[in-house]
Coordinates of C-alpha atoms in Angstrom, one line a residue:
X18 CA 115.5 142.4 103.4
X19 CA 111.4 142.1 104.0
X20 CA 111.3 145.7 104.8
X21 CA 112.7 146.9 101.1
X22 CA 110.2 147.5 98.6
X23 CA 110.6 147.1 94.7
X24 CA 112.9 149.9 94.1
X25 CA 114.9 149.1 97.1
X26 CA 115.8 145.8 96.7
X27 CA 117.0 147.0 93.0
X28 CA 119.5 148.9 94.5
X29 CA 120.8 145.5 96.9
X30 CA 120.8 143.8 93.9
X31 CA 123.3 146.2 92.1
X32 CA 125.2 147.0 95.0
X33 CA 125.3 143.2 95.9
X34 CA 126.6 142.6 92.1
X35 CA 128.9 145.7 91.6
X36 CA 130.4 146.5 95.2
X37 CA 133.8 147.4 93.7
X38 CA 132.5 150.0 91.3
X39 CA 129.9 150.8 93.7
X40 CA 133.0 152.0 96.2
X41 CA 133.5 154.7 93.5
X42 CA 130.4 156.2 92.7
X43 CA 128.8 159.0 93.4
X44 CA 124.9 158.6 95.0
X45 CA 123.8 160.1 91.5
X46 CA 126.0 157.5 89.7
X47 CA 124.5 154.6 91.7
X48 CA 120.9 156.4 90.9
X49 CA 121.8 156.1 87.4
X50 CA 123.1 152.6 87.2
X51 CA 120.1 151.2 89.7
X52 CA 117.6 153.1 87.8
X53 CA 116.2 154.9 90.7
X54 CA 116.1 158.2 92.3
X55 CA 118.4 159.1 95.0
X56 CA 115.9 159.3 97.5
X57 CA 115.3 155.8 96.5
X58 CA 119.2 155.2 97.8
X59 CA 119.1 157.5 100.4
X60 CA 115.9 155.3 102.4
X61 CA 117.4 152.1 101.1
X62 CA 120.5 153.1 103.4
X63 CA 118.8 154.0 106.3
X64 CA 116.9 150.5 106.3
X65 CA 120.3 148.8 106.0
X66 CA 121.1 151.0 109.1
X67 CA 123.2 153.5 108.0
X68 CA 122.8 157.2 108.6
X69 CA 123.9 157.8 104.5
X70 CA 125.4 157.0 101.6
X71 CA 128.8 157.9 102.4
X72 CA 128.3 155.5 105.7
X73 CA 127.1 152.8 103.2
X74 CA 129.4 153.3 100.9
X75 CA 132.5 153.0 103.1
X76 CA 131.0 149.7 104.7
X77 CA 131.0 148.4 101.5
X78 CA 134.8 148.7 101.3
X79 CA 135.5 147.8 104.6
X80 CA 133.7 145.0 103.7
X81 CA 135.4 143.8 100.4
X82 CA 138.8 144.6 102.3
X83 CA 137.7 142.0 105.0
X84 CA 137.4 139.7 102.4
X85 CA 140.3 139.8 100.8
X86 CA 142.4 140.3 103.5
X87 CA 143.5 143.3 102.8
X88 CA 143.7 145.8 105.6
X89 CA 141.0 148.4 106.1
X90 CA 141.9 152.2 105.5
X91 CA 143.3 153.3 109.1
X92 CA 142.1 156.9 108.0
X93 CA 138.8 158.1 106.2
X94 CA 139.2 160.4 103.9
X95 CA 136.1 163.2 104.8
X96 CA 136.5 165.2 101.5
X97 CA 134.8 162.4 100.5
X98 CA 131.5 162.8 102.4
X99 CA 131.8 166.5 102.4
X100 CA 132.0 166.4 98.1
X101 CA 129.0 164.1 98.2
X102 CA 126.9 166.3 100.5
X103 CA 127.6 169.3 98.0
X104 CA 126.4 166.8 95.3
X105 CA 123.2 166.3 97.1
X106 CA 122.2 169.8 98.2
X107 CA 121.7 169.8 93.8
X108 CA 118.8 167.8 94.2
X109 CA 115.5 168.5 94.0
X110 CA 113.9 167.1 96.9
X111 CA 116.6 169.4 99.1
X112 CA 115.6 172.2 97.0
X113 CA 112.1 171.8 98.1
X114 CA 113.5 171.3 102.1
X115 CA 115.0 174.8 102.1
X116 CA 112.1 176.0 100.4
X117 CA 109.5 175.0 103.3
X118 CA 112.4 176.0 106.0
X119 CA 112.3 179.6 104.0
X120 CA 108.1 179.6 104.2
X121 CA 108.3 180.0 108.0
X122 CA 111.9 181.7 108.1
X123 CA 111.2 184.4 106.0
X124 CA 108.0 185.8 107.7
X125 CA 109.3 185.4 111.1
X126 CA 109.4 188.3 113.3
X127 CA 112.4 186.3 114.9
X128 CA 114.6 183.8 114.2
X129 CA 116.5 181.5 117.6
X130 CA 119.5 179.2 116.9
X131 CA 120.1 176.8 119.9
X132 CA 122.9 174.7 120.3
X133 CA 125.3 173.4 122.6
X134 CA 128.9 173.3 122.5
X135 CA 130.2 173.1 119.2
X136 CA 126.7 173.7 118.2
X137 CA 127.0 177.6 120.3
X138 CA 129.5 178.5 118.3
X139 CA 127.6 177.9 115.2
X140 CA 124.4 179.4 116.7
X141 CA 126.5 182.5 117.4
X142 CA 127.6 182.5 113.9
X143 CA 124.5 181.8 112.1
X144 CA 122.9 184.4 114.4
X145 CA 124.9 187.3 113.6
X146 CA 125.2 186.2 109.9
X147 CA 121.4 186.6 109.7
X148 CA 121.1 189.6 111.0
X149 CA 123.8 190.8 109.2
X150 CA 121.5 190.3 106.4
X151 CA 118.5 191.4 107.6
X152 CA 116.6 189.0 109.9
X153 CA 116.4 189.9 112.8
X154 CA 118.3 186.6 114.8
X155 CA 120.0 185.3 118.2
X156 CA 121.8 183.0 119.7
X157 CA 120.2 180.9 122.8
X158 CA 123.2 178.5 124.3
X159 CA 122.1 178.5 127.7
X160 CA 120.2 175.6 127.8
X161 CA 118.2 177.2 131.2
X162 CA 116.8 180.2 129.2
X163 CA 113.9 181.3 130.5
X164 CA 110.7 181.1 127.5
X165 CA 108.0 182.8 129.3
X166 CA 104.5 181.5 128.9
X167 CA 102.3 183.0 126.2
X168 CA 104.3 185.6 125.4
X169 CA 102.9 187.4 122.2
X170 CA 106.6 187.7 120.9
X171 CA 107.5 184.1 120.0
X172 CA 103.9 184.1 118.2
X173 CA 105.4 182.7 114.5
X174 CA 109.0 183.0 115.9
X175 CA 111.8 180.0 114.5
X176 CA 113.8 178.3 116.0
X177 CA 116.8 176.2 114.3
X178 CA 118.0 173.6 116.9
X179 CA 121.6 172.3 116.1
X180 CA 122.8 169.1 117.3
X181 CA 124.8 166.5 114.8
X182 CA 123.6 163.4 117.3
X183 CA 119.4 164.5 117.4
X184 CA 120.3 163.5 121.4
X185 CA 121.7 166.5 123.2
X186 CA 119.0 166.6 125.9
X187 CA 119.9 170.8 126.9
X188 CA 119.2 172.0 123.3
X189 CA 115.9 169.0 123.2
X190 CA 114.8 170.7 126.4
X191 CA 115.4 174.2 124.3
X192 CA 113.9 173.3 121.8
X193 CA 110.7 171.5 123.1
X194 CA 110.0 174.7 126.0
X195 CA 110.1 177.1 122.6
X196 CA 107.6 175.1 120.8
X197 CA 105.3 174.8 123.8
X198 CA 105.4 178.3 123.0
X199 CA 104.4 178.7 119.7
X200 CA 107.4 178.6 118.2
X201 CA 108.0 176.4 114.7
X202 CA 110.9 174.3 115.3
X203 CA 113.3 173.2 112.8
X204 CA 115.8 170.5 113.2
X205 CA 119.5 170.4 111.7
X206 CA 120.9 167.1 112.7
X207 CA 123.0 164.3 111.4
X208 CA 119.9 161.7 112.2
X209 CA 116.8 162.2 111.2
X210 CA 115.4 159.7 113.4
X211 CA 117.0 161.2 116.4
X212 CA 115.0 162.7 119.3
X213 CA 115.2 165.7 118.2
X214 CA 114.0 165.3 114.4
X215 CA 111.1 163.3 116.0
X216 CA 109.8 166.4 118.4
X217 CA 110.6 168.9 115.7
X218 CA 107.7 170.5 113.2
X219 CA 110.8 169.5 110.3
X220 CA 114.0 168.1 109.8
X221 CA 117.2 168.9 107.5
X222 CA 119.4 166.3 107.9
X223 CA 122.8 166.3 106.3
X224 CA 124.5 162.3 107.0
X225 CA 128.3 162.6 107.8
X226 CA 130.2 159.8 108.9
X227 CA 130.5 160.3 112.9
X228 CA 134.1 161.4 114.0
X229 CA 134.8 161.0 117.4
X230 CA 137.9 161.2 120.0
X231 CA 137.0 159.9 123.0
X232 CA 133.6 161.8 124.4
X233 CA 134.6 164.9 121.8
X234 CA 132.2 164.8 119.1
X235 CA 134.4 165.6 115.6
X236 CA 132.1 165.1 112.6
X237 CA 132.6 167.6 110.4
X238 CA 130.6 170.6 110.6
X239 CA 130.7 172.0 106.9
X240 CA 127.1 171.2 106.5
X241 CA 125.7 173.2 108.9
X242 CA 127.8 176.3 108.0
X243 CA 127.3 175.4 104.5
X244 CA 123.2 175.5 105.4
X245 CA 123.2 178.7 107.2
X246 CA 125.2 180.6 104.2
X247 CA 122.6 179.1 102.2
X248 CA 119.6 180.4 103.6
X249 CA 121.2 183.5 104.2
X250 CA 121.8 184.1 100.8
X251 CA 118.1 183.1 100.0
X252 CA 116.7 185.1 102.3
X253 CA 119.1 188.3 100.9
X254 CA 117.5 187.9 97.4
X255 CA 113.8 187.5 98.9
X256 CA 114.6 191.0 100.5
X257 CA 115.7 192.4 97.2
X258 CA 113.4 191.1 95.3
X259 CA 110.7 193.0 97.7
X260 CA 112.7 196.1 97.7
X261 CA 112.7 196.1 93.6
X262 CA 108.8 195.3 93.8
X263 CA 108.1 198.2 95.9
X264 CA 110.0 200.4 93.4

């Protein structure tokens, strides 16, 4: 509690005082109520020590359940989180996040998605998508790829790491030989505080609830396809918008 500021501790205060309706809001709804900004929530959250709203959020009810006895929900529902991410990739300030990603993407001679496991297969697909659209993209998944020294072709080069924990040391070890390189590095990770955020020059972070089975890592991945498609799409209408200029 001595780490929230003004703003922050508004937001305890109405969560503290309306947890049941608070269980059915939307972050924009709580915004509204707590008359602050959703970033405002967003940090709040991450100070109580969840990676989100929707983690937040569904502490709250397993809370309230805990003390009334009632039993918790033996299954989380993840259209849940997944509606509320699409709510927040309306705001501004994620506006503004794709916007700097686009600032080095879109003059980049080349553009490197790294991941690792699930993460490959969505590196392969983001890769092919991109160049299916124009920039010029591939896949690295073997996490002993060789990045040779000063090479004049990774000069202003990308690379988007993807790894929902921040912690997969193979696409860290990508990721931080590439930027010894030269090459801007940008993060798409569940935690923004993970390892991974920290070393890289910027961070889109999406907060799902973790899923897991055992060691198999099933948070849902709808984010990262979602971002991909995205900039994509962006970087499609920056292409035509050049082509209509020249004309």
């Amino acid at each position: 509690m001595r780490t929230l500021n003004g703003l922050e501790s508004a937001v305890y205060t109405y969560i503290n005082q309306h947890q049941a309706e608070v269980e059915k809001m939307t972050i924009r709804q709580l915004a509204e109520k707590a008359h602050v900004s959703t970033t405002t929530i967003l940090r709040f959250a991450g100070k109580m020590g969840f990676e989100g709203y929707s983690e937040l959020r569904y502490a709250i009810k397993q809370h309230r359940a805990a003390l009334t006895s009632a039993p918790p929900e033996p299954n989380y529902d993840i259209t849940v989180p997944i509606a509320e991410f699409f709510e927040n990739v309306n705001t501004t300030d994620f506006a503004k996040l794709i916007d700097q990603a686009l600032t080095h993407i879109v003059p980049a001679p080349m553009v490197l998605l790294c991941g690792i496991g699930t993460g490959q297969a969505l590196a392969e697909y983001g890769a092919r998508f991109w160049s299916n659209i124009g920039k010029f993209s591939l896949a690295i998944t073997d996490p002993y790829y060789p990045f040779p020294l000063h090479t004049p072709i990774l000069q202003n080069t990308v690379m988007v790491a993807l790894s929902v924990s921040g912690e997969s040391h193979q696409v860290i070890e990508m990721a931080s030989r590439a930027q010894q390189n030269g090459v801007y590095v940008i993060a798409v990770t569940n935690h923004a505080d993970s390892t991974l955020a920290q070393l890289s020059d910027m961070v889109i972070a999406y907060y799902m609830p973790e899923m897991k089975h055992g060691d198999l890592n099933l948070t849902t991945q709808v984010p990262i396809i979602y971002l991909i498609e995205l900039i994509a799409h962006r970087l499609d209408q920056d292409q035509t918008e050049k082509a209509n200029s020249e004309n």
